[in-house]
Amino acid sequence: MTKSKIAAVSINTTPLDVLGNFETIRRAILSKDSQDADLILFPELSISGYGCEDAFYRPNLWEKCLQVLHQLKTNSPNQVIVVGLPVFVDAFLYNCMAVLYDGKIQAFVPKLNLANTGVHYEKRWFHAPNGFQTKQVRVDGEVVPFGHFVFSFRDFRFAIEICEDSWASMKPSETYNVNGTDVILSPGASHFAMGKQNIRRQIFQETSRNQNNLQVFTNLCGNESGRIIFEGGAFFASCGNVVKEGPRLHFTPFEVTSLSFDPNEIRASKARNFREPNPNFVPNQLPTLEFNPNKQVTNGNGRLKVHDKREMGIDASIENKEALSPFEEFTKAVCLGLYDYLRKSKTKGYTLSLSGGADSATCALLVSCMAEMARKENGKDNLTKQGISDKNLLVTLYQKTKNNSQITEEIAKTLSEELDCEFHSISIDEMVSSSVSLIESVTGTKLNWQEHDLALQNIQARVRSPLIWLLANLNGHLLLSTGNRSEAAVGYTTMDGDSSGSIAPLAGVSKEFLLDLLDDIQKGNNRYITPKHSIQLLRETKPTAELKPLAEHQEDEKDLMPYPILNSIERKLVYLGVNESEVLEGLKSEFPWETKEQLLAYIQKFKKLFGISQWKRERLPPSFHLDDYGLDPKSSYRFPILSNET
């Protein structure tokens, strides 16, 4: 039997940019890696963009997507093209994949299981049918099958389950498989979280083993709409093995991963290993839509990549050969997020208040690393073509007061020199004193550290904000906010001060993780960031806000609690929803050197600070979702602004 070839395309889309997304899709179809494919699979909602939010309600968006679809259907009539878009049918809006062939829309396949947990809120916009659908709808005068089908094309049969369908406990593919499907296509918009690709591999590998078929997964890539990063990483899993995997977290507009396969090998495995499920399983008889080409397919001039040589075995191109550590995953994901944020917002760079601490240092390292990755993947002149000056990409400012130590200024200056970025240092003592004097004249009260500690700390952070904003505006830059998830959890930030910014790239991970990241870099373990003398100096100091007089030796962990304990309490209470007594037992096991009374005090302190700090989290700049959970109220964790847990 002649082998068939499927191309899985990972693309970087922008919500509402229907024409821009169309151009990316068109280029991917015409690329040399797709030219001789029998079927080309694109991700979920790839025409509209996944993150359109409430703009999904706009009829003109659906109409634009259909206009693009009509252009795509004639783009490559000898190939099956599977592409995602919102489709309004009867009284409901559906998240659909369109199947195109022979210059026609062959079918619309709606998503059955809508993602509605974590960062996904699909049930807000889309309707999901209660079961398999088989009907016809009229679209622009064209009658199109709408529902769930087994498609027969040349020598193989395929079906489609969209993203969450593949993660559901009762997968649609179980029914498709019993009805003779060789290939299951799974187009996704599956967000990045550290380690999540391993879970995807496990799911599809095991499903392909259970069903004895070929599972094809493809995904969006990039910082699509601001908060969520997608990681690409298309792959093929056949009869229990991941046999081909494409690039993850790529900076390019699209990547094509292809596989040539023999359907008879799949059927032989099915005959040998697959038995009809029992008990009481009655498969739905799904209609089969057969494509009867009336013309010979031209294979074009496309050539198979070198990694197509071992079609059905474990392929050397699988990314396991360069498996990323969690710190490297974080590095590449945030760099991609920063690159897309810069590119899609059409700004000229980033400005950063560089304090000499771990958070701002990490932000600087990531911006520098982002530029290097962009040049490597998209060409040395990539940033220049976007009107971005390499020398002006990152501008840093150290704003010192009499409460700042000499070492933090040295760290900030040294790091800027090591990264070859613009650095400035100014004193803001006069502005702080002027602000304090003005309020003293109004209140008739002389402010002092014994009675007005918090106010005197916060005014320093707030005075810094307009200055760094002014510098960012002059540069035409986005302002980076340096806060992390641990600070967000307990409100350890000054609103309209250090919380100011356009984006908070670190707010999705804990302070403990960031400190471990810097240590990992210094050990030479991060392939993207090399060790730095400035980071060595930084890690020899204790994390501190430097807002109190130096004689008080202010430290973050003295103000709050040890960061590992804070991180553990946060995860248990917020993410896992564990009750207080169980949290205490867990902490006693993890931190046996702490007394029960002290651990209980830490728990009570965290609960109090978490509850009263939601208003701050509501006002923090947009952040990236990076871990298995986050605290961003828009994309991750919703909590009442006013509450009292008793």
Coordinates of N, CA and C in Angstrom, one line a residue, residues 18-102:
V18 N -7.6 38.2 11.7 CA -8.1 37.1 10.8 C -7.2 37.1 9.5
L19 N -6.9 38.3 9.0 CA -6.2 38.3 7.7 C -4.7 37.9 8.0
G20 N -4.2 38.4 9.1 CA -2.8 38.0 9.5 C -2.7 36.5 9.7
N21 N -3.7 35.9 10.4 CA -3.7 34.5 10.7 C -3.8 33.7 9.4
F22 N -4.7 34.2 8.5 CA -4.8 33.6 7.2 C -3.5 33.6 6.4
E23 N -2.8 34.7 6.4 CA -1.5 34.7 5.7 C -0.5 33.7 6.3
T24 N -0.5 33.5 7.6 CA 0.4 32.5 8.2 C -0.1 31.1 7.8
I25 N -1.4 30.8 7.8 CA -1.9 29.5 7.4 C -1.5 29.3 6.0
R26 N -1.7 30.3 5.1 CA -1.5 30.1 3.7 C 0.0 29.8 3.5
R27 N 0.9 30.5 4.1 CA 2.3 30.3 4.0 C 2.7 28.9 4.4
A28 N 2.1 28.4 5.5 CA 2.3 27.0 6.0 C 1.9 26.0 5.0
I29 N 0.7 26.2 4.4 CA 0.2 25.3 3.3 C 1.2 25.2 2.2
L30 N 1.8 26.3 1.8 CA 2.6 26.4 0.6 C 4.1 26.1 0.9
S31 N 4.4 25.9 2.2 CA 5.8 25.6 2.6 C 6.2 24.2 2.0
K32 N 7.5 24.1 1.8 CA 8.0 22.8 1.2 C 7.7 21.6 2.0
D33 N 7.6 21.8 3.3 CA 7.3 20.6 4.2 C 5.9 20.2 4.1
S34 N 5.0 21.0 3.6 CA 3.6 20.7 3.5 C 3.1 20.3 2.1
Q35 N 3.9 20.6 1.1 CA 3.5 20.5 -0.3 C 3.0 19.1 -0.7
D36 N 3.7 18.1 -0.2 CA 3.4 16.7 -0.7 C 2.6 15.9 0.4
A37 N 2.0 16.7 1.4 CA 1.2 16.0 2.4 C -0.2 15.7 1.9
D38 N -0.7 14.6 2.3 CA -2.1 14.3 1.9 C -3.1 15.1 2.8
L39 N -2.7 15.4 4.0 CA -3.6 16.1 5.0 C -2.7 17.1 5.8
I40 N -3.2 18.3 5.9 CA -2.5 19.3 6.7 C -3.4 19.7 7.9
L41 N -2.9 19.6 9.1 CA -3.7 19.8 10.3 C -3.2 21.1 11.0
F42 N -4.1 22.0 11.3 CA -3.8 23.3 12.0 C -4.5 23.2 13.4
P43 N -4.1 24.1 14.3 CA -4.6 24.1 15.6 C -6.0 24.6 15.7
E44 N -6.6 24.4 16.9 CA -7.9 24.9 17.3 C -8.0 26.4 17.1
L45 N -9.1 26.9 16.5 CA -9.4 28.3 16.4 C -8.2 29.1 15.7
S46 N -7.6 28.4 14.8 CA -6.4 29.0 14.2 C -6.7 30.2 13.2
I47 N -8.0 30.3 12.7 CA -8.3 31.5 11.9 C -8.6 32.7 12.7
S48 N -9.4 32.5 13.8 CA -9.8 33.7 14.6 C -8.8 34.1 15.6
G49 N -8.0 33.1 16.1 CA -7.2 33.2 17.3 C -8.0 32.6 18.4
Y50 N -7.3 32.0 19.4 CA -8.0 31.4 20.5 C -8.5 32.4 21.5
G51 N -7.7 33.4 21.8 CA -8.0 34.3 22.9 C -8.8 35.5 22.5
C52 N -9.9 35.4 21.7 CA -10.7 36.5 21.3 C -11.6 37.0 22.5
E53 N -11.7 36.2 23.5 CA -12.5 36.6 24.7 C -14.0 36.9 24.2
D54 N -14.5 38.0 24.7 CA -15.9 38.4 24.4 C -16.1 38.9 23.0
A55 N -15.0 39.1 22.3 CA -15.2 39.4 20.8 C -15.7 38.2 20.0
F56 N -15.7 37.1 20.6 CA -16.3 35.9 20.0 C -17.8 36.1 19.7
Y57 N -18.4 37.0 20.5 CA -19.8 37.3 20.3 C -20.1 38.1 19.0
R58 N -19.1 38.7 18.4 CA -19.3 39.6 17.3 C -19.6 38.8 16.0
P59 N -20.8 39.0 15.4 CA -21.1 38.4 14.1 C -20.0 38.7 13.0
N60 N -19.5 39.9 13.0 CA -18.5 40.2 12.0 C -17.2 39.4 12.1
L61 N -16.9 38.9 13.3 CA -15.8 38.0 13.4 C -16.1 36.7 12.8
W62 N -17.3 36.1 13.0 CA -17.6 34.9 12.4 C -17.6 35.0 10.8
E63 N -18.1 36.2 10.4 CA -18.2 36.4 8.9 C -16.8 36.5 8.3
K64 N -15.9 37.2 9.0 CA -14.5 37.3 8.5 C -13.9 35.9 8.4
C65 N -14.1 35.1 9.4 CA -13.5 33.8 9.5 C -14.0 32.9 8.3
L66 N -15.3 33.0 8.0 CA -15.9 32.3 6.9 C -15.4 32.8 5.6
Q67 N -15.1 34.1 5.4 CA -14.5 34.6 4.2 C -13.1 34.1 4.0
V68 N -12.4 34.0 5.1 CA -11.0 33.4 5.0 C -11.1 31.9 4.6
L69 N -12.1 31.3 5.2 CA -12.3 29.8 5.0 C -12.5 29.6 3.5
H70 N -13.4 30.4 2.9 CA -13.7 30.3 1.4 C -12.4 30.5 0.6
Q71 N -11.5 31.3 1.0 CA -10.2 31.5 0.3 C -9.3 30.3 0.5
L72 N -9.3 29.8 1.7 CA -8.5 28.6 2.0 C -8.9 27.4 1.2
K73 N -10.2 27.2 1.0 CA -10.7 25.9 0.4 C -10.2 25.7 -1.0
T74 N -9.8 26.8 -1.7 CA -9.3 26.7 -3.0 C -7.8 26.8 -3.0
N75 N -7.2 27.0 -1.9 CA -5.7 27.3 -1.8 C -4.9 26.1 -2.2
S76 N -5.4 24.9 -1.8 CA -4.7 23.7 -2.1 C -5.7 22.5 -2.3
P77 N -6.4 22.5 -3.4 CA -7.6 21.6 -3.5 C -7.3 20.1 -3.5
N78 N -6.0 19.8 -3.7 CA -5.7 18.3 -3.8 C -5.3 17.8 -2.4
Q79 N -5.3 18.6 -1.4 CA -4.9 18.2 -0.1 C -6.1 18.4 0.9
V80 N -6.2 17.6 1.9 CA -7.2 17.9 2.9 C -6.6 18.9 3.9
I81 N -7.3 20.0 4.1 CA -6.9 21.0 5.1 C -7.9 21.0 6.2
V82 N -7.4 20.9 7.5 CA -8.2 20.9 8.7 C -7.8 22.1 9.5
V83 N -8.8 23.1 9.7 CA -8.4 24.3 10.3 C -9.6 24.8 11.2
G84 N -9.3 25.5 12.3 CA -10.2 25.9 13.3 C -10.8 27.3 13.2
L85 N -12.1 27.4 13.5 CA -12.8 28.7 13.5 C -14.1 28.6 14.3
P86 N -14.6 29.8 14.8 CA -15.9 29.8 15.4 C -17.0 29.8 14.3
V87 N -18.1 29.0 14.5 CA -19.1 28.8 13.5 C -20.5 29.0 14.3
F88 N -21.3 29.9 13.8 CA -22.7 30.0 14.4 C -23.7 29.2 13.6
V89 N -24.3 28.3 14.2 CA -25.3 27.3 13.6 C -26.6 27.3 14.4
D90 N -27.7 27.6 13.7 CA -29.0 27.6 14.4 C -29.0 28.7 15.4
A91 N -29.0 28.3 16.7 CA -29.1 29.3 17.8 C -27.8 29.4 18.6
F92 N -26.7 28.6 18.2 CA -25.6 28.5 19.0 C -24.3 28.8 18.3
L93 N -23.2 29.2 19.0 CA -21.9 29.4 18.5 C -21.1 28.2 18.9
Y94 N -20.4 27.6 17.9 CA -19.6 26.4 18.2 C -18.1 26.7 17.9
N95 N -17.3 26.0 18.6 CA -15.8 25.9 18.4 C -15.6 24.7 17.4
C96 N -15.3 25.0 16.1 CA -15.3 24.0 15.1 C -14.0 23.8 14.4
M97 N -13.8 22.7 13.8 CA -12.8 22.4 12.8 C -13.4 22.3 11.5
A98 N -13.0 23.0 10.5 CA -13.5 22.8 9.1 C -12.6 21.9 8.4
V99 N -13.2 21.0 7.6 CA -12.4 20.0 6.8 C -12.6 20.5 5.3
L100 N -11.5 20.8 4.7 CA -11.5 21.4 3.3 C -10.9 20.4 2.4
Y101 N -11.5 20.2 1.2 CA -10.9 19.4 0.1 C -11.6 19.6 -1.2
D102 N -10.9 19.5 -2.3 CA -11.4 19.6 -3.6 C -12.2 20.9 -3.8

